[in-house]
Tab-separated table of C-alpha atoms in Angstrom:
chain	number	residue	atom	x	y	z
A	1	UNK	CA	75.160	27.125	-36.596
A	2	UNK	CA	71.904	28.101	-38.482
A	3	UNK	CA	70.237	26.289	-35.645
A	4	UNK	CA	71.818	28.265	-33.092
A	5	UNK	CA	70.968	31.331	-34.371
A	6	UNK	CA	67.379	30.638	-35.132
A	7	UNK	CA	67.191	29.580	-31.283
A	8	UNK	CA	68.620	33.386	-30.314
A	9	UNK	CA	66.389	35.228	-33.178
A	10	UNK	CA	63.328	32.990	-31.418
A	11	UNK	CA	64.417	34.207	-27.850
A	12	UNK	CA	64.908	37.436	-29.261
A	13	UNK	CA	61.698	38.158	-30.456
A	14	UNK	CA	60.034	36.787	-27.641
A	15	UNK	CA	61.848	38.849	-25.085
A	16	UNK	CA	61.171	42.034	-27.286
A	17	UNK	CA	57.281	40.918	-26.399
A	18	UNK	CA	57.592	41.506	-23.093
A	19	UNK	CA	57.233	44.429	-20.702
A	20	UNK	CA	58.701	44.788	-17.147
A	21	UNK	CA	56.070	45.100	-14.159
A	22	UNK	CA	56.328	48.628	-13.038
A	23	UNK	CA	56.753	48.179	-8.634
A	24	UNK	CA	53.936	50.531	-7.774
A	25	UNK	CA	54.762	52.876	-5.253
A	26	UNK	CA	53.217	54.079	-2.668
A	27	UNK	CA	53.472	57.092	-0.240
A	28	UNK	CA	50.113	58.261	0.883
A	29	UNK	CA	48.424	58.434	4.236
A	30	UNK	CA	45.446	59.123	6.209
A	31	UNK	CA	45.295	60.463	9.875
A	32	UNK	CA	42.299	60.931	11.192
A	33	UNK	CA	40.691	62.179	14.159
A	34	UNK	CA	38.210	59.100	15.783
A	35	UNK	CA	36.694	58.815	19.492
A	36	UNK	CA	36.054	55.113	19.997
A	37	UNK	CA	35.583	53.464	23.412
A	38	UNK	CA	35.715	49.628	22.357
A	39	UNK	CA	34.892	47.911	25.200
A	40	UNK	CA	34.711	43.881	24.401
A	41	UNK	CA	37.259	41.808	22.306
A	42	UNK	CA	36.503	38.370	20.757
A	43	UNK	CA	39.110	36.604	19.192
A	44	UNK	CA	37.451	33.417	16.832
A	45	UNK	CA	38.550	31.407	14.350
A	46	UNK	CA	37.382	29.807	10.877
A	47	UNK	CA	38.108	26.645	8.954
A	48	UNK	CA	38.233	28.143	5.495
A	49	UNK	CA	37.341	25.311	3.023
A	50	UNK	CA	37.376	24.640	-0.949
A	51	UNK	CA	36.621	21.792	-2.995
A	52	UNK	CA	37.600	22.597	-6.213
A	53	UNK	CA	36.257	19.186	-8.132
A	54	UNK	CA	36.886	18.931	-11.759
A	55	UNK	CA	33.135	19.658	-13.100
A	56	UNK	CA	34.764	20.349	-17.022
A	57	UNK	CA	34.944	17.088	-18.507
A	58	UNK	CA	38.645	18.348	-20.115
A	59	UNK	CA	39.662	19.186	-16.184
A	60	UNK	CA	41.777	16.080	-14.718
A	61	UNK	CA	42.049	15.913	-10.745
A	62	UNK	CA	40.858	18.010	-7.899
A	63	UNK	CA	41.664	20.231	-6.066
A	64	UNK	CA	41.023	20.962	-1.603
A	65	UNK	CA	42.638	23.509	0.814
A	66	UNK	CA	41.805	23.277	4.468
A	67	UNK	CA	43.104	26.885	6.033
A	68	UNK	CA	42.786	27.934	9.614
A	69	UNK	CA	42.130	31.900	9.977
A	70	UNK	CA	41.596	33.304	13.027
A	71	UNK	CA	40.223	37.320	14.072
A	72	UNK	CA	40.637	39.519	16.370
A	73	UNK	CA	37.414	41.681	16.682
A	74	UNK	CA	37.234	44.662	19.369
A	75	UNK	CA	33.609	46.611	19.572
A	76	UNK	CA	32.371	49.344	21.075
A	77	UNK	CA	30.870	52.858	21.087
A	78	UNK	CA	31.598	55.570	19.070
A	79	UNK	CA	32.128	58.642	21.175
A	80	UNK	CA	32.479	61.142	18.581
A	81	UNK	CA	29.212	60.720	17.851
A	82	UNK	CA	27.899	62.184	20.974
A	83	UNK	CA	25.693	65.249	20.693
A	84	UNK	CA	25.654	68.339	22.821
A	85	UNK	CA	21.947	67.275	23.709
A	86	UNK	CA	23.120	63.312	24.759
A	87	UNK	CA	24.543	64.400	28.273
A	88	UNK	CA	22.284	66.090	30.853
A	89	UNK	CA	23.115	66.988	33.888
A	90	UNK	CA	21.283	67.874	36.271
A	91	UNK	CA	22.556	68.392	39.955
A	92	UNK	CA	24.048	65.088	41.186
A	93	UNK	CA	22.811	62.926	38.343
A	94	UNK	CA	24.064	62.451	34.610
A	95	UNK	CA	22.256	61.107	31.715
A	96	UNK	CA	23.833	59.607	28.907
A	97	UNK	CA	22.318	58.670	25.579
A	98	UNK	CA	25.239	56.603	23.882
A	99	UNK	CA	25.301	55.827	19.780
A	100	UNK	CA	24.476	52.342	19.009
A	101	UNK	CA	27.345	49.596	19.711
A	102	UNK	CA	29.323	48.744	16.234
A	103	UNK	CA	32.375	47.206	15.032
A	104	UNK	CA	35.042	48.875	15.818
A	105	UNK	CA	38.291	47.124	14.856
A	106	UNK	CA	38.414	44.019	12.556
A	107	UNK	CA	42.291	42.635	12.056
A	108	UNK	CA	43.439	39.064	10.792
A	109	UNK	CA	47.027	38.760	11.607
A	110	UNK	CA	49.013	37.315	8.573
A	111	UNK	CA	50.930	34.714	11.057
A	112	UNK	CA	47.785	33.295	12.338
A	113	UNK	CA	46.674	32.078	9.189
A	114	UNK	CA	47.976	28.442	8.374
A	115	UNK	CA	47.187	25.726	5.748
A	116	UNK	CA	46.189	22.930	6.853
A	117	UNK	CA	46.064	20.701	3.946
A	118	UNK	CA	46.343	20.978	0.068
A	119	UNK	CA	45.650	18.722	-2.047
A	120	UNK	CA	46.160	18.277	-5.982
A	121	UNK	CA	45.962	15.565	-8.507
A	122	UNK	CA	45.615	14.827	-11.621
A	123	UNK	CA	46.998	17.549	-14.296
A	124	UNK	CA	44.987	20.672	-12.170
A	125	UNK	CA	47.605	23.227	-10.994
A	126	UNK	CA	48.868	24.227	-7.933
A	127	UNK	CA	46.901	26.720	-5.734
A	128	UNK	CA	48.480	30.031	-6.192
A	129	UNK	CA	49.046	33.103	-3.078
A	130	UNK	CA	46.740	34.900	-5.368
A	131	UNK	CA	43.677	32.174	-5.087
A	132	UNK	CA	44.650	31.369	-1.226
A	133	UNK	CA	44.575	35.233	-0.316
A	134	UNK	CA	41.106	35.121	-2.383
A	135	UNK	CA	39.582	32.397	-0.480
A	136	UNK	CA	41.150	34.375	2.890
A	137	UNK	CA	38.988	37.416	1.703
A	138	UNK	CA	35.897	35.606	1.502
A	139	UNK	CA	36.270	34.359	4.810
A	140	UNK	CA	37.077	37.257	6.218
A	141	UNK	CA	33.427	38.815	4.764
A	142	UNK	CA	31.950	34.833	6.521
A	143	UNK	CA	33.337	36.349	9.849
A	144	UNK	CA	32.203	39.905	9.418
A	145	UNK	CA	28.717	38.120	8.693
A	146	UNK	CA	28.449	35.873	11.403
A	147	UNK	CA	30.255	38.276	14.326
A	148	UNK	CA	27.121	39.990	14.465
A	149	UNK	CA	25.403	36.574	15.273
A	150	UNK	CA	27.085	36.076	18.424
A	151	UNK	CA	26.245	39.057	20.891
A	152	UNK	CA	29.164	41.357	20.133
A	153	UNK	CA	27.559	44.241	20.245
A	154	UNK	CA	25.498	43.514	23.038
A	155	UNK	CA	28.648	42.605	25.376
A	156	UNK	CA	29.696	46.019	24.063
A	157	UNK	CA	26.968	48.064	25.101
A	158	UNK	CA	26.773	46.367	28.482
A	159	UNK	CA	30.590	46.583	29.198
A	160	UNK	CA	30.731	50.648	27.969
A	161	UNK	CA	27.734	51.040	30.306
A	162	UNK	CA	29.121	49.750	33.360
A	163	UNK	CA	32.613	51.825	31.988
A	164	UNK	CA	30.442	55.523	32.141
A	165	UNK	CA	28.932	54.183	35.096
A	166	UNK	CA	32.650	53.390	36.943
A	167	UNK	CA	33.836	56.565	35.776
A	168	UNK	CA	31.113	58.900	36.308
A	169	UNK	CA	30.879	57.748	40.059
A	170	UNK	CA	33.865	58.057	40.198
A	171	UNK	CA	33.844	62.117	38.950
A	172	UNK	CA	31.312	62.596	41.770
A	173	UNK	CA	27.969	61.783	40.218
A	174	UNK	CA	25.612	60.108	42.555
A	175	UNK	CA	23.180	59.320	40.056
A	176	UNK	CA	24.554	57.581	36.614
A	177	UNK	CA	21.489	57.003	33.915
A	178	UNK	CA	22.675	55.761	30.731
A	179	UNK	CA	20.214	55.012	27.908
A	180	UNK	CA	20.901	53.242	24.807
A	181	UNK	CA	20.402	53.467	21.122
A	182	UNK	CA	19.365	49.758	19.984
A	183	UNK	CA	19.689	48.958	16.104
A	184	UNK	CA	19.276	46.307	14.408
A	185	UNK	CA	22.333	43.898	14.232
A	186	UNK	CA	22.371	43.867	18.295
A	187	UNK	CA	21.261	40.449	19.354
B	1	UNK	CA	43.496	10.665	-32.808
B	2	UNK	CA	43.403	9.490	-28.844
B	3	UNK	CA	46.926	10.600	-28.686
B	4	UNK	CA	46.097	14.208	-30.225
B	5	UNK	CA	43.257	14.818	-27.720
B	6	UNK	CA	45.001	13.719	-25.181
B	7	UNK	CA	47.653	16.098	-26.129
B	8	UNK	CA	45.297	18.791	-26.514
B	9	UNK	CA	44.394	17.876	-22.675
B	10	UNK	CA	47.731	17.972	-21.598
B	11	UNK	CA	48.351	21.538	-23.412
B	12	UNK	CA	45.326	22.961	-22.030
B	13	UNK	CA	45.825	21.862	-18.626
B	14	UNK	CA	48.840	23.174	-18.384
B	15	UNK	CA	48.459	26.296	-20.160
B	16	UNK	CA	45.010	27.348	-18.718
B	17	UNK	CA	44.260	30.692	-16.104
B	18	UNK	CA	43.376	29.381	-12.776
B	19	UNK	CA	40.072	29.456	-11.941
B	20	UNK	CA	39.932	31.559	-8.699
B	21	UNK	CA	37.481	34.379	-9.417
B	22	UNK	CA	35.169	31.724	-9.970
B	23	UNK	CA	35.334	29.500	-6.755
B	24	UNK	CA	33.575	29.973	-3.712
B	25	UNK	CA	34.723	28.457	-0.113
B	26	UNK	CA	32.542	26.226	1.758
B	27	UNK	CA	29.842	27.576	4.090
B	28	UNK	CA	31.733	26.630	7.746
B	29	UNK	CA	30.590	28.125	11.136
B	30	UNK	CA	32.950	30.094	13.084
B	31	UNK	CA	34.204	29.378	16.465
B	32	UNK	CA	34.895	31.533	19.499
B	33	UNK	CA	38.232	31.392	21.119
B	34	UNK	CA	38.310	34.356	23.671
B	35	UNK	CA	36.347	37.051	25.011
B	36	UNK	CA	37.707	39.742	27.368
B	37	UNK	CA	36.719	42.398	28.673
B	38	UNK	CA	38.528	45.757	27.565
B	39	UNK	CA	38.319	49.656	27.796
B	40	UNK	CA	40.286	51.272	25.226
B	41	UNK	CA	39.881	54.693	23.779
B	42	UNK	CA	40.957	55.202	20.141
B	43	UNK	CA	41.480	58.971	18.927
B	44	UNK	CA	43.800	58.465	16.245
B	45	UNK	CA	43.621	56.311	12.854
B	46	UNK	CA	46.575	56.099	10.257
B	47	UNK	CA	46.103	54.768	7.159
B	48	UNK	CA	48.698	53.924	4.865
B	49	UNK	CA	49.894	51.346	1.892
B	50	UNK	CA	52.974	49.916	1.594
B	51	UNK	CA	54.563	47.899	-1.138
B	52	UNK	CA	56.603	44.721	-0.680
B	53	UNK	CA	58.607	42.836	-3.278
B	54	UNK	CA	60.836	39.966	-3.223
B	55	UNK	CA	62.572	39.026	-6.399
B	56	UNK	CA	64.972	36.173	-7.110
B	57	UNK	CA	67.398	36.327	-10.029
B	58	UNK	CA	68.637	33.036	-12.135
B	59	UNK	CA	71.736	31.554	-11.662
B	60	UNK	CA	74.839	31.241	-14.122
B	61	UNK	CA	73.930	30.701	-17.554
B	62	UNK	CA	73.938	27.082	-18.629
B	63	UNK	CA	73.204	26.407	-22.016
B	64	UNK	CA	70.945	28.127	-25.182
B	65	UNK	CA	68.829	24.651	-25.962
B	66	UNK	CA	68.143	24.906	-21.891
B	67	UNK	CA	64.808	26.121	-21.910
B	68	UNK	CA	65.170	27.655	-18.850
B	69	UNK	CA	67.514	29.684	-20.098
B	70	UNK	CA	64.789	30.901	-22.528
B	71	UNK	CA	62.893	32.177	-19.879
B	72	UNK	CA	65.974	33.999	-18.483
B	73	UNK	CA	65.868	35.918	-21.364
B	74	UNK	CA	61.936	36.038	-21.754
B	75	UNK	CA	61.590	37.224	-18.360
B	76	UNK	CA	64.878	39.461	-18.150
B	77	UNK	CA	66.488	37.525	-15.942
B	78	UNK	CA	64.085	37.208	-12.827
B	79	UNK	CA	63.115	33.692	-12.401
B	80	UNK	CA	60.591	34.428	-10.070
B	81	UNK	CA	58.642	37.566	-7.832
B	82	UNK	CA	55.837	37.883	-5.383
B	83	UNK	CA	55.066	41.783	-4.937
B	84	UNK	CA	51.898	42.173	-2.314
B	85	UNK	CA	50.430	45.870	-1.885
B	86	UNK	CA	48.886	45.741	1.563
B	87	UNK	CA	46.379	48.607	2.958
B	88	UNK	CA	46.513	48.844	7.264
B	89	UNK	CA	45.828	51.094	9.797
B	90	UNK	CA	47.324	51.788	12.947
B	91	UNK	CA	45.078	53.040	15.457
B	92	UNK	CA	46.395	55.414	18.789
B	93	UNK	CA	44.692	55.679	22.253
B	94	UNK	CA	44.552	54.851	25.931
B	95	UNK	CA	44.465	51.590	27.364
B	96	UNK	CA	42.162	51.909	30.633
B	97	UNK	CA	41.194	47.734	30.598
B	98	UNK	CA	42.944	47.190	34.121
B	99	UNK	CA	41.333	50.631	35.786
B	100	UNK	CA	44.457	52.617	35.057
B	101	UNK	CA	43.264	55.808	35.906
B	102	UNK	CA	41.509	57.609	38.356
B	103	UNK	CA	39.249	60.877	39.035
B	104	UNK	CA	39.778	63.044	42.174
B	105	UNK	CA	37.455	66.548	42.283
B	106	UNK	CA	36.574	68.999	44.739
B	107	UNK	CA	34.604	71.856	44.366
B	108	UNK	CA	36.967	74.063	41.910
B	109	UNK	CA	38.471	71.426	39.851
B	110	UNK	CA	38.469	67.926	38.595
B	111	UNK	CA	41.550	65.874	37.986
B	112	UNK	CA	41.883	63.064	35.589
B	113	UNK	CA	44.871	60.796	35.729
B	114	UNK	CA	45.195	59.055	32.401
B	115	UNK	CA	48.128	56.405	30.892
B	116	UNK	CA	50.127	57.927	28.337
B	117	UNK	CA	48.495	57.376	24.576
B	118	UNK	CA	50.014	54.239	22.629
B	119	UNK	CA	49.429	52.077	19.986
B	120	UNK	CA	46.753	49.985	20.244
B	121	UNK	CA	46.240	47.962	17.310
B	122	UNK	CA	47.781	47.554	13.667
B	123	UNK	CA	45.645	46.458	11.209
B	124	UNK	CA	45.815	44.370	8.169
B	125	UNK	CA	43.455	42.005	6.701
B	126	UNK	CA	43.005	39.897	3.411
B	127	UNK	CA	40.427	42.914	1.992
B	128	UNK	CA	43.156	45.117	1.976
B	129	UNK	CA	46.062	42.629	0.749
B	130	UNK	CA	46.800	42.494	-2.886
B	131	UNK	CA	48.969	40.020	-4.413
B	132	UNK	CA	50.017	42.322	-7.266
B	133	UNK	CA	52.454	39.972	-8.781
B	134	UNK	CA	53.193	36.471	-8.465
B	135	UNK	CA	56.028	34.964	-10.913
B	136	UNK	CA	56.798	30.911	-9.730
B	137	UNK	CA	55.761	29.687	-7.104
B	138	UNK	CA	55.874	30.350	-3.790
B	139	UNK	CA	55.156	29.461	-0.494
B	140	UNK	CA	52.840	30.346	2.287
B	141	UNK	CA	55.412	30.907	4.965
B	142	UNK	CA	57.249	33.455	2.426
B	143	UNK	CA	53.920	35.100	1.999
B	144	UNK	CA	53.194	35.577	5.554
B	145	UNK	CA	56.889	36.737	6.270
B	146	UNK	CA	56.359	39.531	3.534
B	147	UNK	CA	53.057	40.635	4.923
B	148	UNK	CA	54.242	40.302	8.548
B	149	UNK	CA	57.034	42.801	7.093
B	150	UNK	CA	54.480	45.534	5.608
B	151	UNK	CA	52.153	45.315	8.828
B	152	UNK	CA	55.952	46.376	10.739
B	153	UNK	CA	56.343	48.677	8.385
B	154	UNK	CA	52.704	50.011	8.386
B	155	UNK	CA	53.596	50.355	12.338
B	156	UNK	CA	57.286	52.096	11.603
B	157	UNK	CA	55.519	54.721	9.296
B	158	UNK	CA	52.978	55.979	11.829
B	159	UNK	CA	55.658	55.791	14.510
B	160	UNK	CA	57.528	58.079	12.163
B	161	UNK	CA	55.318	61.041	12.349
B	162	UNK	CA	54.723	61.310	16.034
B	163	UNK	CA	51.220	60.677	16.635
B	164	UNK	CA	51.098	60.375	20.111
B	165	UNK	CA	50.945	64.051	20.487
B	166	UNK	CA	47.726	63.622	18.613
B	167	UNK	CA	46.272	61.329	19.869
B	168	UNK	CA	47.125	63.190	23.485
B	169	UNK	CA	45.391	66.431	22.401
B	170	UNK	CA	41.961	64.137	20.709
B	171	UNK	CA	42.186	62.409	24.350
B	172	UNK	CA	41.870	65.651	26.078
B	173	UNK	CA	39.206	67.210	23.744
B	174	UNK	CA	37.308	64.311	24.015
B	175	UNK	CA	37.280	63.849	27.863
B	176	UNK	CA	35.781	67.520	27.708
B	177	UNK	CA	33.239	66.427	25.570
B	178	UNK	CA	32.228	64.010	28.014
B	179	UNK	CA	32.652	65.563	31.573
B	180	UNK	CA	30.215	68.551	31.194
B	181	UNK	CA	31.023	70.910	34.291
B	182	UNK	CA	31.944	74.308	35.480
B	183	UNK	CA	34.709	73.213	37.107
B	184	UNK	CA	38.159	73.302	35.841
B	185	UNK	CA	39.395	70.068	34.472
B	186	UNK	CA	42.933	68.874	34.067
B	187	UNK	CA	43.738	65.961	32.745
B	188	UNK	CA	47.278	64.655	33.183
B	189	UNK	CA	48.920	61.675	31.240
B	190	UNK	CA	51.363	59.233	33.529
B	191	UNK	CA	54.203	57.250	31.504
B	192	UNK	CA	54.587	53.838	32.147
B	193	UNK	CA	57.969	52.850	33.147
């Protein structure tokens, strides 16, 4: 009996410790106004890796997670930033001076993502969601870093030239002239 | 003495924070899967956070020297949660990637046939995913099913407040912006069936 009821006090007094996790809650949005021609889509993937070897000599086992991520990346123009002075025309003919190409959407959809393998021995502990959606953010920054690598934004400016180009001939213009603004991640 | 460090091991391992902060994923090169060619015309963004929780409860009660019924009471009665906030954006615009459109003028007035404004992507990403709590363990299939559910519901909330309207009038300012004339120019949208 005495047993017992140290066993509830013990529960007791443990449970008093503790402090339910308030469900944040969330209800506010942002609309905004944008003007973005994207004009070339490039869907690539990524092998995101981890070796987590036991370098602590108390640490037992290792740890490795193989996950597949793949991205959808769109790019583009931004045609909101065109200013009064970046169409002429004159006559017949137009001339366009268009904003640099950039980024224009960036999405990783949550059901393309997949482990591949996970591995753990010894006394480590089991990767968490918490540590796998960590690793999945640091790949996604890899991507962002090495999009830029691949011609993106060149394919973009080339595809929303020949875009004006279709249109504007098609408006009526005889003469199309578009010039463009070059910066320094366009390879 | 081996036995007590050993012990101590055991305790330690068990006990300890993960590690993730700390670790950093191999440098691996990315690969290309597709490239297409598109012509889409954003004029609307909505941004929005949602929060999604799944929660399951214990069981019957079994037994007080059951330690997991200690935890029942420790944890007041949820034996384990996974709550994710998740930041997306849904962006609105015209889809002209198969030459959906067309341009007729004469001297008076220019006409521009455009498809009606939709959807055109719904984002969510890793960046903007926060696990927010995660009691137990859980898998990866019921961690994509509960994001897959906020980007839907991401989608459902912007669907919710009618922005194709928007995104219609931001279409037609902006295709003023960019044909410069004297002529009068209407711009019509066509629904698709």
């Amino acid at each position: 009996m005495i047993k017992q009821l140290f066993y509830i006090t013990f529960i007791l007094l443990l449970a008093s410790c503790s402090e339910d996790t308030p469900v944040p809650m969330a209800e506010v949005y942002e609309i905004r106004n944008i003007g973005e021609l994207s004009t070339t889509e490039y869907t690539v993937g990524k092998i995101v890796k981890l070796d987590d070897e036991a370098e602590e000599w108390y640490k037992i086992g290792d740890r490795k997670i193989l996950i597949h991520s793949k991205a959808k990346i769109k790019a583009g123009v931004d045609l909101s930033k065109l200013k009064d002075d970046d169409i002429k025309v004159s006559g017949s003919a137009i001339e366009i001076t268009l904003p640099p190409a950039r980024i224009t959407t960036f999405s990783m959809d949550p059901n393309l993502m997949r482990t591949e393998m996970e591995s753990v021995t010894g006394l480590r502990s089991n990767f968490t969601q918490k540590e796998k959606n960590a690793f999945l953010k640091q790949g996604e920054e890899a991507i962002k870093k090495d999009i830029l690598e691949t011609g993106i934004l060149k394919d973009a400016s080339n595809n929303a030239e020949a875009f004006l180009i279709d249109f504007y001939t098609q408006m009526g213009f005889e003469k199309v002239i578009i010039k463009r603004t070059v910066q320094k991640d366009e390879k | 003495m081996g036995c007590i460090v050993l012990l101590i091991l055991l305790v330690y391992n068990y006990f300890a924070p993960s590690e993730d902060s700390e670790l950093k994923i191999a440098d691996t090169p990315i690969h290309i899967e597709s490239i297409k060619t598109i012509a889409e015309i954003s004029t609307v963004s909505f941004k929005d956070e949602v929060v999604i929780d799944t929660v399951e409860y214990y069981g019957e009660y079994t037994s007080v020297f059951d330690p997991d019924e200690w935890m029942r009471v420790i944890n007041r009665g949820v034996k384990r949660r996974l709550t994710l906030i998740v930041q997306g954006e849904v962006k609105y615009g015209i889809d002209l990637s198969n030459k959906n459109y067309s341009v007729k003028s004469n001297k008076d007035s220019i006409w521009v046939n455009l498809p009606a404004p939709k959807i055109l992507d719904v984002i969510v990403t890793p960046s903007k995913t926060e696990i927010f709590q995660e009691q137990g363990s859980w898998s990866d299939n019921t961690r994509r099913k509960l994001e897959a559910k906020a980007k839907y519901r991401i989608q459902k909330n912007a669907e919710a407040i009618s922005l194709r309207k928007k995104a219609q009038d931001n279409t037609v300012r902006l295709f003023k912006k960019l044909v410069r004339t004297k002529r009068t120019l209407i711009i019509n949208f066509h629904h698709d069936k």
